[in-house]
Coordinates of C-alpha atoms in Angstrom, one line a residue:
Chain A
M1 CA 0.1 0.0 0.0
K2 CA 1.3 3.4 -1.0
Q3 CA 1.7 5.9 1.9
K4 CA 0.5 9.5 1.2
P5 CA 3.5 11.9 0.8
H6 CA 2.2 14.1 3.7
L7 CA 2.5 11.1 6.0
R8 CA 6.0 10.1 4.9
W9 CA 7.2 13.8 5.6
V10 CA 5.9 13.7 9.0
E11 CA 7.4 10.4 9.7
F12 CA 10.7 11.6 8.4
A13 CA 10.5 14.7 10.6
I14 CA 9.7 12.5 13.8
E15 CA 12.6 10.1 12.8
S16 CA 15.0 13.1 12.4
L17 CA 14.0 14.5 15.6
I18 CA 14.6 11.4 17.6
R19 CA 17.8 10.9 16.0
V20 CA 18.9 14.4 16.9
I21 CA 17.8 14.0 20.4
G22 CA 19.6 10.7 20.7
F23 CA 22.9 12.1 19.3
S24 CA 22.5 15.2 21.4
T25 CA 23.1 13.0 24.6
V26 CA 26.3 11.9 23.2
G27 CA 27.1 15.5 22.3
F28 CA 26.2 16.8 25.8
V29 CA 28.6 14.3 27.4
I30 CA 31.4 15.4 25.1
L31 CA 30.7 19.1 25.8
I32 CA 30.7 18.4 29.6
F33 CA 33.9 16.7 29.3
L34 CA 35.4 19.5 27.3
F35 CA 34.2 22.0 29.8
L36 CA 35.8 19.8 32.6
L37 CA 39.1 19.8 30.6
R38 CA 38.9 23.6 30.0
E39 CA 38.5 24.4 33.8
G40 CA 40.5 21.6 35.1
L41 CA 43.5 21.3 32.8
P42 CA 45.1 24.6 34.2
A43 CA 45.4 23.0 37.6
F44 CA 48.0 20.7 36.3
A45 CA 50.0 23.6 34.9
Q46 CA 49.6 25.9 37.9
I47 CA 50.9 23.4 40.5
D48 CA 53.4 20.7 40.4
L49 CA 52.3 17.1 40.3
G50 CA 54.1 16.4 43.6
N51 CA 51.6 18.8 45.2
L52 CA 48.5 17.8 43.3
F53 CA 48.9 14.1 44.0
G54 CA 50.4 14.7 47.6
T55 CA 48.9 13.6 50.7
R56 CA 47.9 16.9 52.4
W57 CA 44.6 18.7 51.4
Y58 CA 44.6 22.2 52.8
P59 CA 43.2 24.2 49.8
T60 CA 43.2 27.5 51.6
F61 CA 46.9 27.1 52.1
G62 CA 48.1 26.1 48.8
L63 CA 48.3 22.3 49.7
F64 CA 46.2 20.5 47.0
G65 CA 47.1 16.8 47.8
T66 CA 44.4 14.9 46.2
L67 CA 45.6 11.4 47.0
P68 CA 43.7 11.1 50.3
L69 CA 40.4 12.2 48.5
I70 CA 41.0 9.6 45.7
L71 CA 41.9 6.9 48.0
G72 CA 38.9 7.9 50.2
S73 CA 36.5 7.4 47.2
V74 CA 38.0 4.2 46.3
L75 CA 37.9 2.7 49.9
I76 CA 34.3 3.5 50.5
T77 CA 33.1 2.5 47.0
I78 CA 35.0 -0.9 47.3
S79 CA 33.6 -1.5 50.8
A80 CA 30.2 -0.5 49.7
I81 CA 30.3 -3.0 46.8
V82 CA 31.7 -5.6 49.2
I83 CA 28.6 -5.3 51.4
A84 CA 26.1 -4.7 48.5
L85 CA 27.2 -7.7 46.1
P86 CA 26.1 -10.7 48.3
L87 CA 22.9 -8.9 49.4
G88 CA 22.0 -7.7 46.0
V89 CA 22.8 -11.1 44.2
A90 CA 20.9 -13.1 46.9
T91 CA 17.9 -10.5 46.6
A92 CA 17.8 -11.0 42.8
V93 CA 18.2 -14.8 43.1
F94 CA 15.3 -14.8 45.6
I95 CA 13.0 -12.6 43.4
R96 CA 13.9 -14.5 40.2
E97 CA 14.2 -18.2 41.2
V98 CA 12.7 -18.7 44.6
A99 CA 9.8 -16.3 45.5
P100 CA 6.3 -17.2 44.5
N101 CA 4.7 -14.8 42.0
W102 CA 2.8 -12.8 44.5
A103 CA 6.0 -12.0 46.5
R104 CA 7.7 -11.1 43.4
E105 CA 4.9 -8.7 42.5
I106 CA 5.3 -6.9 45.8
L107 CA 9.1 -7.0 46.0
K108 CA 9.9 -5.6 42.6
P109 CA 8.0 -2.3 42.9
M110 CA 9.4 -1.9 46.6
I111 CA 13.0 -2.2 45.2
E112 CA 12.3 0.6 42.8
V113 CA 10.8 2.8 45.6
L114 CA 14.1 2.1 47.3
A115 CA 15.9 3.7 44.4
G116 CA 13.8 6.8 44.6
I117 CA 14.7 7.8 48.2
P118 CA 16.6 11.1 48.1
S119 CA 20.2 10.8 49.0
V120 CA 20.0 13.7 51.5
V121 CA 17.4 11.7 53.3
L122 CA 19.6 8.7 53.6
G123 CA 22.4 11.1 54.6
F124 CA 20.4 12.4 57.5
F125 CA 19.3 8.9 58.4
G126 CA 23.0 7.9 58.4
M127 CA 24.0 10.8 60.4
T128 CA 21.4 10.6 63.2
L129 CA 20.7 6.8 63.4
V130 CA 23.4 4.8 61.7
A131 CA 26.5 6.8 63.0
P132 CA 25.8 6.3 66.6
I133 CA 25.2 2.5 66.2
V134 CA 28.5 2.2 64.3
R135 CA 30.3 4.2 67.0
E136 CA 28.9 2.1 69.9
T137 CA 29.2 -1.2 68.1
F138 CA 32.7 -0.9 66.8
G139 CA 34.1 1.4 69.7
A140 CA 35.3 3.8 67.2
P141 CA 35.9 7.3 68.4
T142 CA 33.2 8.8 66.2
G143 CA 30.5 7.2 64.0
L144 CA 31.1 9.5 61.1
V145 CA 33.5 7.2 59.4
A146 CA 34.2 5.4 56.1
F147 CA 32.3 2.4 57.2
T148 CA 29.1 4.3 57.7
G149 CA 29.5 5.8 54.3
A150 CA 30.0 2.4 52.8
L151 CA 26.8 1.1 54.5
I152 CA 24.7 3.9 53.2
L153 CA 26.4 3.5 49.6
A154 CA 25.7 -0.2 49.7
Y155 CA 21.9 0.6 50.5
M156 CA 22.0 3.1 47.5
S157 CA 23.6 0.9 44.9
L158 CA 21.3 -2.2 46.0
P159 CA 18.4 -1.2 43.7
T160 CA 20.7 -1.0 40.6
I161 CA 22.5 -4.2 41.5
I162 CA 19.2 -6.1 42.1
S163 CA 17.6 -5.0 39.0
V164 CA 20.4 -5.5 36.6
A165 CA 21.3 -8.9 38.2
E166 CA 17.7 -10.0 37.9
D167 CA 17.5 -9.1 34.4
A168 CA 20.7 -11.3 33.8
L169 CA 19.0 -14.2 35.7
D170 CA 15.9 -13.7 33.6
A171 CA 17.7 -14.0 30.5
V172 CA 19.1 -17.5 31.5
P173 CA 17.0 -19.9 29.3
K174 CA 14.6 -22.0 30.9
M175 CA 15.9 -25.2 29.6
Y176 CA 19.1 -24.7 31.7
R177 CA 17.0 -25.1 34.8
D178 CA 15.0 -27.8 33.5
A179 CA 18.2 -29.7 32.4
G180 CA 19.6 -29.0 36.1
L181 CA 16.8 -30.4 37.6
A182 CA 16.4 -33.4 35.2
M183 CA 19.9 -34.4 36.1
G184 CA 18.7 -34.7 39.7
A185 CA 20.3 -31.6 41.1
T186 CA 18.2 -29.9 43.9
Q187 CA 16.8 -26.5 43.2
W188 CA 19.6 -24.9 45.3
Q189 CA 22.3 -26.7 43.3
T190 CA 20.6 -25.6 40.1
I191 CA 20.6 -22.0 41.2
W192 CA 24.1 -22.0 42.5
R193 CA 25.9 -24.1 39.9
V194 CA 23.9 -23.6 36.8
V195 CA 21.7 -20.3 36.6
V196 CA 24.1 -17.9 38.5
P197 CA 27.3 -18.9 36.5
A198 CA 25.2 -18.6 33.3
A199 CA 24.2 -15.0 34.4
R200 CA 27.8 -14.3 35.5
S201 CA 28.6 -11.5 32.9
G202 CA 25.2 -9.7 33.8
I203 CA 26.0 -9.8 37.5
V204 CA 29.5 -8.3 36.8
T205 CA 27.6 -5.5 34.8
A206 CA 25.4 -5.0 37.9
V207 CA 28.2 -4.7 40.1
M208 CA 30.0 -2.2 37.8
L209 CA 26.9 0.0 37.5
G210 CA 26.4 -0.2 41.3
M211 CA 30.0 1.0 41.7
G212 CA 29.4 3.8 39.2
R213 CA 26.4 4.8 41.3
A214 CA 28.5 4.6 44.5
I215 CA 31.6 6.6 43.5
G216 CA 29.6 9.4 42.2
E217 CA 27.2 9.8 45.1
T218 CA 27.8 13.0 47.2
M219 CA 25.2 14.2 49.5
A220 CA 24.8 11.3 51.7
V221 CA 28.5 10.7 51.8
M222 CA 29.4 14.2 52.6
M223 CA 26.9 13.9 55.6
V224 CA 28.3 10.7 57.1
T225 CA 31.9 10.2 56.5
G226 CA 33.4 13.0 58.5
N227 CA 35.2 14.7 55.7
A228 CA 38.5 14.5 57.3
A229 CA 41.2 14.5 54.4
R230 CA 43.4 11.9 56.0
M231 CA 45.3 9.0 54.2
P232 CA 43.0 6.1 54.5
L233 CA 45.8 3.6 55.0
G234 CA 46.2 1.2 57.9
L235 CA 43.9 -1.5 59.2
D236 CA 41.5 0.9 60.9
A237 CA 41.1 3.1 58.0
L238 CA 37.4 1.8 57.5
F239 CA 36.6 3.0 61.1
R240 CA 38.2 6.4 60.7
P241 CA 36.8 9.5 58.8
V242 CA 37.4 9.8 55.2
R243 CA 36.9 12.7 52.6
T244 CA 35.9 11.7 49.2
M245 CA 36.4 13.6 46.0
T246 CA 32.7 14.4 45.4
A247 CA 32.3 15.6 49.0
T248 CA 35.2 17.9 48.4
V249 CA 34.0 19.4 45.3
A250 CA 30.4 19.9 46.7
A251 CA 31.6 21.4 49.9
E252 CA 34.1 23.8 48.4
M253 CA 32.8 24.7 45.0
G254 CA 30.3 27.1 46.5
E255 CA 32.7 29.6 47.8
V256 CA 35.8 29.2 45.8
A257 CA 37.1 32.3 43.9
H258 CA 36.4 31.9 40.2
G259 CA 39.5 31.2 38.3
S260 CA 41.7 30.7 41.4
V261 CA 44.1 27.7 41.6
H262 CA 41.8 26.0 44.0
Y263 CA 38.9 26.4 41.3
H264 CA 40.9 24.8 38.8
V265 CA 41.9 22.0 41.1
L266 CA 38.2 21.2 42.1
F267 CA 37.7 20.7 38.3
A268 CA 40.7 18.6 38.1
I269 CA 39.2 16.4 40.6
G270 CA 36.1 16.3 38.4
I271 CA 38.2 15.1 35.6
I272 CA 39.7 12.3 37.8
L273 CA 36.1 11.3 38.8
F274 CA 34.9 11.5 35.3
V275 CA 37.7 9.3 34.1
I276 CA 37.2 6.7 36.9
T277 CA 33.4 6.5 36.3
F278 CA 33.9 6.4 32.5
L279 CA 36.3 3.4 32.8
I280 CA 33.9 1.7 35.2
N281 CA 30.8 2.1 32.8
L282 CA 33.2 1.0 29.8
A283 CA 34.1 -2.1 31.7
A284 CA 30.3 -2.7 32.5
A285 CA 29.6 -2.0 28.8
S286 CA 32.2 -4.4 27.6
T287 CA 31.0 -7.3 29.7
M288 CA 27.2 -6.6 28.8
F289 CA 27.9 -6.5 25.1
R290 CA 30.3 -9.6 25.1
K291 CA 28.7 -12.4 23.3
R292 CA 27.1 -14.6 25.8
R293 CA 28.8 -18.0 25.8
R294 CA 26.6 -20.8 25.3
G295 CA 27.5 -24.2 26.8
G296 CA 30.6 -22.9 28.3
L297 CA 29.3 -23.6 31.9
R298 CA 31.5 -25.4 34.4
Chain B
M1 CA 20.6 24.7 58.0
A2 CA 19.5 28.3 58.9
R3 CA 22.8 29.6 57.5
M4 CA 22.3 27.6 54.4
L5 CA 18.7 29.1 53.9
R6 CA 20.3 32.4 54.5
I7 CA 22.9 31.9 51.7
V8 CA 20.3 30.9 49.4
A9 CA 18.2 34.1 50.2
A10 CA 21.4 36.0 49.8
I11 CA 22.1 34.6 46.4
G12 CA 18.5 35.4 45.5
L13 CA 18.7 38.9 46.7
G14 CA 22.1 39.4 45.1
A15 CA 20.7 38.4 41.8
W16 CA 17.7 40.7 42.3
V17 CA 19.9 43.6 43.3
A18 CA 22.0 43.0 40.3
L19 CA 18.9 43.0 38.2
A20 CA 17.7 46.1 39.8
L21 CA 21.0 47.7 39.2
A22 CA 21.2 46.6 35.6
R23 CA 17.7 48.2 35.1
C24 CA 18.8 51.5 36.8
G25 CA 21.8 51.5 34.4
A26 CA 19.8 51.1 31.3
P27 CA 18.9 54.3 29.6
Q28 CA 15.3 55.6 30.2
P29 CA 13.9 52.3 31.8
A30 CA 10.1 52.1 31.0
S31 CA 9.3 51.2 34.6
G32 CA 5.6 51.5 34.8
T33 CA 4.1 52.8 38.0
E34 CA 7.0 52.1 40.3
P35 CA 9.2 55.2 40.8
P36 CA 12.9 54.8 40.4
P37 CA 14.9 54.3 43.5
A38 CA 15.8 57.7 45.0
V39 CA 18.9 56.6 46.8
S40 CA 21.4 53.7 46.4
I41 CA 23.9 52.7 49.1
Q42 CA 27.0 50.6 48.0
Q43 CA 28.3 48.4 50.4
K44 CA 31.6 46.1 49.9
G45 CA 33.8 44.0 52.2
S46 CA 34.1 41.3 54.6
D47 CA 32.8 37.9 53.6
T48 CA 32.2 37.1 57.3
L49 CA 29.6 39.9 57.4
V50 CA 28.1 39.6 54.1
N51 CA 25.2 37.4 55.3
L52 CA 24.4 39.8 58.0
A53 CA 24.8 42.8 55.8
L54 CA 22.4 41.1 53.2
A55 CA 19.9 40.6 56.0
W56 CA 20.0 44.1 57.1
A57 CA 19.8 45.3 53.5
E58 CA 16.9 43.1 52.8
E59 CA 14.9 44.3 55.9
Y60 CA 15.9 47.9 55.3
M61 CA 14.8 47.9 51.8
R62 CA 11.4 46.4 52.8
L63 CA 10.9 49.2 55.4
H64 CA 12.3 52.1 52.8
P65 CA 11.4 51.1 49.3
E66 CA 13.0 54.3 48.1
V67 CA 16.4 53.0 49.1
R68 CA 18.4 50.5 47.1
I69 CA 21.3 48.8 49.0
S70 CA 23.8 46.6 47.2
V71 CA 26.0 44.3 49.2
T72 CA 29.1 42.5 47.7
G73 CA 31.8 40.4 49.6
G74 CA 35.4 40.1 48.5
G75 CA 37.1 40.4 51.7
S76 CA 37.7 43.4 54.4
G77 CA 40.7 44.6 52.6
T78 CA 38.8 44.9 49.2
G79 CA 36.0 46.8 50.9
I80 CA 38.4 49.2 52.7
A81 CA 40.3 49.7 49.3
A82 CA 37.0 50.6 47.6
L83 CA 36.1 52.9 50.4
I84 CA 39.3 54.7 50.1
N85 CA 38.9 55.2 46.4
G86 CA 35.4 56.4 47.0
T87 CA 33.7 53.8 45.1
V88 CA 31.5 52.5 48.0
D89 CA 29.5 54.3 50.9
I90 CA 30.1 51.7 53.4
A91 CA 33.0 49.2 53.9
N92 CA 32.2 45.9 55.8
A93 CA 35.1 44.7 57.7
S94 CA 35.9 42.0 60.2
R95 CA 39.0 43.7 61.5
E96 CA 40.1 47.2 62.3
M97 CA 41.5 49.5 59.5
K98 CA 45.2 49.4 59.6
P99 CA 47.2 52.5 60.2
E100 CA 48.4 52.7 56.6
E101 CA 44.9 52.5 55.3
I102 CA 43.9 55.2 57.3
A103 CA 46.8 57.2 56.2
E104 CA 46.0 56.6 52.5
A105 CA 42.3 57.5 53.1
Q106 CA 43.5 60.8 54.8
K107 CA 45.7 61.4 51.8
N108 CA 42.5 61.2 49.5
G109 CA 40.8 63.7 51.7
Y110 CA 38.6 61.3 53.7
T111 CA 38.5 60.6 57.3
P112 CA 37.2 57.1 58.2
H113 CA 34.7 56.6 60.8
E114 CA 34.5 53.3 62.6
H115 CA 31.1 51.8 63.5
I116 CA 31.1 48.5 65.5
V117 CA 27.8 46.8 64.2
A118 CA 27.8 43.4 65.9
W119 CA 30.1 40.9 67.5
D120 CA 31.5 37.6 66.1
A121 CA 32.0 35.2 69.0
I122 CA 32.9 31.4 68.6
A123 CA 31.7 28.9 71.3
V124 CA 33.6 25.8 71.8
V125 CA 31.2 23.0 72.5
V126 CA 31.3 19.4 73.8
H127 CA 28.8 16.6 74.8
P128 CA 26.7 17.5 77.8
S129 CA 28.1 14.5 79.6
N130 CA 31.7 15.7 79.2
P131 CA 33.1 16.6 82.8
V132 CA 35.6 19.2 81.3
D133 CA 34.2 22.7 82.0
G134 CA 36.9 24.9 80.6
L135 CA 40.0 25.0 78.5
T136 CA 42.7 27.6 77.9
L137 CA 43.2 28.9 74.3
Q138 CA 46.6 26.9 74.2
Q139 CA 44.8 23.7 75.2
V140 CA 42.2 24.3 72.4
S141 CA 44.9 25.0 70.0
D142 CA 47.0 21.7 71.0
I143 CA 43.7 19.7 70.7
Y144 CA 43.0 21.1 67.2
T145 CA 46.6 20.5 66.0
G146 CA 46.6 17.1 67.2
K147 CA 49.1 17.4 70.1
I148 CA 46.5 16.5 72.7
T149 CA 44.4 13.6 71.6
N150 CA 42.7 12.2 74.7
W151 CA 40.3 14.0 77.1
R152 CA 42.3 12.6 80.0
Q153 CA 45.1 15.3 79.1
V154 CA 42.9 18.1 79.8
G155 CA 41.2 16.7 82.9
G156 CA 38.5 14.6 81.4
E157 CA 37.7 11.1 81.0
D158 CA 39.9 8.6 79.1
R159 CA 38.4 9.1 75.8
P160 CA 39.9 9.9 72.5
I161 CA 39.0 13.4 71.1
V162 CA 37.1 13.8 68.0
L163 CA 37.7 17.1 66.3
L164 CA 34.9 18.7 64.5
S165 CA 35.3 21.9 62.4
R166 CA 33.3 23.9 59.9
E167 CA 34.3 23.6 56.2
S168 CA 37.3 25.4 55.1
N169 CA 35.2 28.0 53.1
S170 CA 33.5 29.2 56.1
G171 CA 34.5 32.6 57.6
T172 CA 34.3 30.8 61.1
Y173 CA 36.9 28.3 60.0
V174 CA 39.3 31.0 59.0
Y175 CA 38.8 33.0 62.2
F176 CA 39.3 30.0 64.4
L177 CA 42.4 28.9 62.7
E178 CA 44.0 32.4 62.9
H179 CA 43.0 33.3 66.4
V180 CA 42.7 30.1 68.1
V181 CA 44.7 27.3 66.3
R182 CA 47.5 29.7 65.4
L183 CA 46.9 31.7 68.7
G184 CA 46.8 35.0 66.8
D185 CA 50.4 34.6 65.7
P186 CA 50.6 35.6 62.0
K187 CA 53.9 33.8 61.6
S188 CA 52.7 30.5 62.8
D189 CA 51.9 27.9 59.9
A190 CA 50.0 25.7 62.4
L191 CA 47.0 23.8 60.7
F192 CA 44.1 21.8 61.8
S193 CA 45.0 18.2 62.3
P194 CA 44.2 16.0 59.2
D195 CA 42.0 13.8 61.5
T196 CA 39.6 16.9 61.9
L197 CA 36.1 16.1 60.6
L198 CA 35.0 18.9 58.4
M199 CA 31.1 19.3 58.8
P200 CA 29.3 20.9 56.0
S201 CA 27.0 22.7 58.2
S202 CA 26.3 24.0 61.8
E203 CA 23.6 21.2 62.0
G204 CA 26.3 18.6 61.2
I205 CA 28.5 19.8 64.1
S206 CA 25.6 20.1 66.5
A207 CA 24.2 16.6 65.6
E208 CA 27.6 15.0 66.2
V209 CA 28.3 17.0 69.4
R210 CA 24.8 16.0 70.8
Q211 CA 25.2 12.2 70.3
N212 CA 29.1 11.7 70.6
P213 CA 30.7 12.0 74.2
N214 CA 34.2 12.2 72.5
A215 CA 33.4 15.2 70.3
I216 CA 34.7 18.8 70.4
G217 CA 33.4 21.3 68.1
Y218 CA 33.2 25.1 67.6
D219 CA 30.5 27.4 65.8
G220 CA 29.4 30.9 65.8
L221 CA 27.7 31.6 69.3
G222 CA 24.3 32.2 67.7
Y223 CA 24.2 28.7 66.4
V224 CA 24.8 26.8 69.6
T225 CA 21.8 25.1 70.8
P226 CA 21.0 24.3 74.4
D227 CA 21.6 20.6 74.3
Q228 CA 25.4 21.1 73.8
K229 CA 27.8 22.1 76.5
T230 CA 29.5 25.3 76.0
L231 CA 33.2 25.5 77.4
A232 CA 34.5 28.4 79.4
I233 CA 37.6 29.8 77.6
A234 CA 40.8 31.3 79.4
R235 CA 43.4 33.3 77.6
D236 CA 46.1 31.5 79.6
A237 CA 46.3 29.2 82.6
N238 CA 46.1 31.9 85.2
G239 CA 43.3 33.8 83.5
P240 CA 39.7 33.5 84.5
F241 CA 37.7 30.9 82.6
V242 CA 34.8 32.7 80.8
L243 CA 31.6 31.4 79.3
P244 CA 30.5 33.2 76.2
S245 CA 27.3 35.4 76.4
A246 CA 26.2 38.7 75.2
E247 CA 27.6 40.4 78.3
T248 CA 31.1 38.7 78.2
V249 CA 31.5 39.2 74.4
N250 CA 30.5 42.8 74.6
N251 CA 32.9 43.6 77.5
G252 CA 35.6 41.8 75.8
T253 CA 36.4 39.1 78.5
Y254 CA 35.5 36.2 76.4
P255 CA 38.6 35.6 74.3
I256 CA 37.2 34.2 71.1
A257 CA 35.2 37.2 69.9
R258 CA 35.9 40.1 67.6
P259 CA 33.9 43.1 66.6
L260 CA 32.5 43.5 63.2
Y261 CA 32.7 46.9 61.6
M262 CA 31.3 49.2 59.1
Y263 CA 33.4 52.0 58.0
T264 CA 32.3 55.3 56.4
V265 CA 34.3 58.3 55.2
G266 CA 33.9 61.9 55.8
E267 CA 30.5 63.1 56.7
P268 CA 28.0 60.2 55.6
S269 CA 25.0 61.3 53.7
P270 CA 21.7 61.4 55.4
H271 CA 20.6 58.2 53.8
V272 CA 23.6 56.5 55.0
R273 CA 23.5 58.0 58.3
A274 CA 19.9 56.9 58.7
Y275 CA 20.8 53.3 57.6
L276 CA 23.6 53.1 60.1
D277 CA 21.3 54.3 62.9
W278 CA 18.7 51.7 62.0
V279 CA 21.4 49.1 61.9
L280 CA 22.7 50.0 65.3
G281 CA 19.2 50.2 66.7
D282 CA 16.4 48.1 65.3
G283 CA 18.5 46.2 63.0
Q284 CA 20.3 44.6 65.9
R285 CA 17.3 42.1 66.4
L286 CA 18.4 40.4 63.2
V287 CA 22.0 39.8 64.3
A288 CA 21.4 36.7 66.4
G289 CA 19.5 34.9 63.5
V290 CA 22.6 35.0 61.4
G291 CA 24.6 33.7 64.1
F292 CA 26.4 36.7 65.4
V293 CA 26.1 38.6 68.8
P294 CA 24.2 41.8 68.9
L295 CA 25.6 44.9 70.5
K296 CA 24.8 45.3 74.3
Q297 CA 21.9 47.7 74.2
S298 CA 19.3 45.0 73.3
P299 CA 18.1 43.4 76.6
T300 CA 17.1 40.1 75.0
G301 CA 20.1 39.9 72.7
G302 CA 22.8 37.2 72.7
S303 CA 20.7 34.3 73.5
A304 CA 21.1 31.2 71.3
A305 CA 18.5 30.9 68.6
P306 CA 15.8 28.5 69.8

């Protein structure tokens, strides 16, 4: 059937519009990165690298050591993932494989609600309720420590991890399960030895996306980690305060003199953060797009 | 949080003032019924004072719509320099004018007039259960540089000390660093211990001080709530330990307090005069809300905000 020329024109316009919107997303990311580079690169020229990657962060006194901030972000992100990974995967397995239909219907929307809680609310919750518990339970001098931040971040990255991991489990063909059960495996053995390994790449993606979520989180972290720019080394680092890159930028950007060295250094931190999140997302994407191996199960 | 709100309000007001100024600058603005502002007062200077100055300007412009007051920060030195050059009517300063600045003003034919408009006092606070009642400035400095790390060393229980500070962009941080951590010695390069927890708001400090018996914090006197224990401070080991209050701040016995100034030059115009009179009179009731201590005259002044 031949279309009217008028309709074809409308269709073309709509298609073009959608294409432009799609490409503009990429364009905005590139523009944001260029802006970051323009504002942040001068920092690398204005102060020497020994200072920029030193261990002392006293920006009002010309000491711009970003190392404690980078390590602080890394420490709480990794700790958060270590906490969130078993919980997230277990929840996804429960929802997908174990829970009866009615429970699944209740749980899935509730997890989506979890993702919608504003981070400032979680930060306040962490500051007034979790921090005292952490202080009393672990005998730390204060509850505003890396571990409290990691707990809150784990909670915040759980919805991402659960939904992506659940999708990955969902994509495992039903015949894998049937085959497992037919071989005489129990349901637990089927889940643990067949279904979860088959969904492995999806679960890795889930963890990566959860990490991306955690490392970029600002408000809650700023409220519960104490923001002390100390080097988070040593065994007790998890129970001492840390300062993250995001909290530093958020806390200091408001009052910094435009165009000063401090201003450029804050953007340089933005570049570092951007590169780290970009690499994490890239790793997530590469596992996601990797051709799923069939039959390669151990 | 109150300070946060104030900053938001200040930004809003700043933008509005900028717009208003831009409109004034435009040739022949077609401003319908509203008469153009008759007078404008330019203020510049201390970043410490900027929130208070904005609060005053906001209220004064509400009471006197014919007056436009613009307030900008930039630091006490910037404000005083602008005053000497005659580009502003009032310079806000958190320090006294230096002799060379006064000399320079006189060289330009201006005589600076000093007005103390409010007091900035910092209270040192701990958990209500902490048995320590007072500290000397030297002890507070040693605590914040990390030389003293246990409450036992200053007569308290055997507990580690958790240091709380405002963020480094706060005027309170700079004042506390210069006058307490460095004990007012300009040659000192002492810094806060790297273990110091930097809290993004006054609420952050009070929340932690309320619930953590190890904590010590400081903040503007107006922000201290009654559920924290305020320490008495002594200039040295012999000196009297003085609790901060409107009284002790105004008579200069509490050591961590400084007057905040507005400077004018020559004979101020009647409008500037009227504004300053209002600031020193009725305007004082806005002072506590911004975290500072009002001048002595107001009988209810100086109490912590509820």
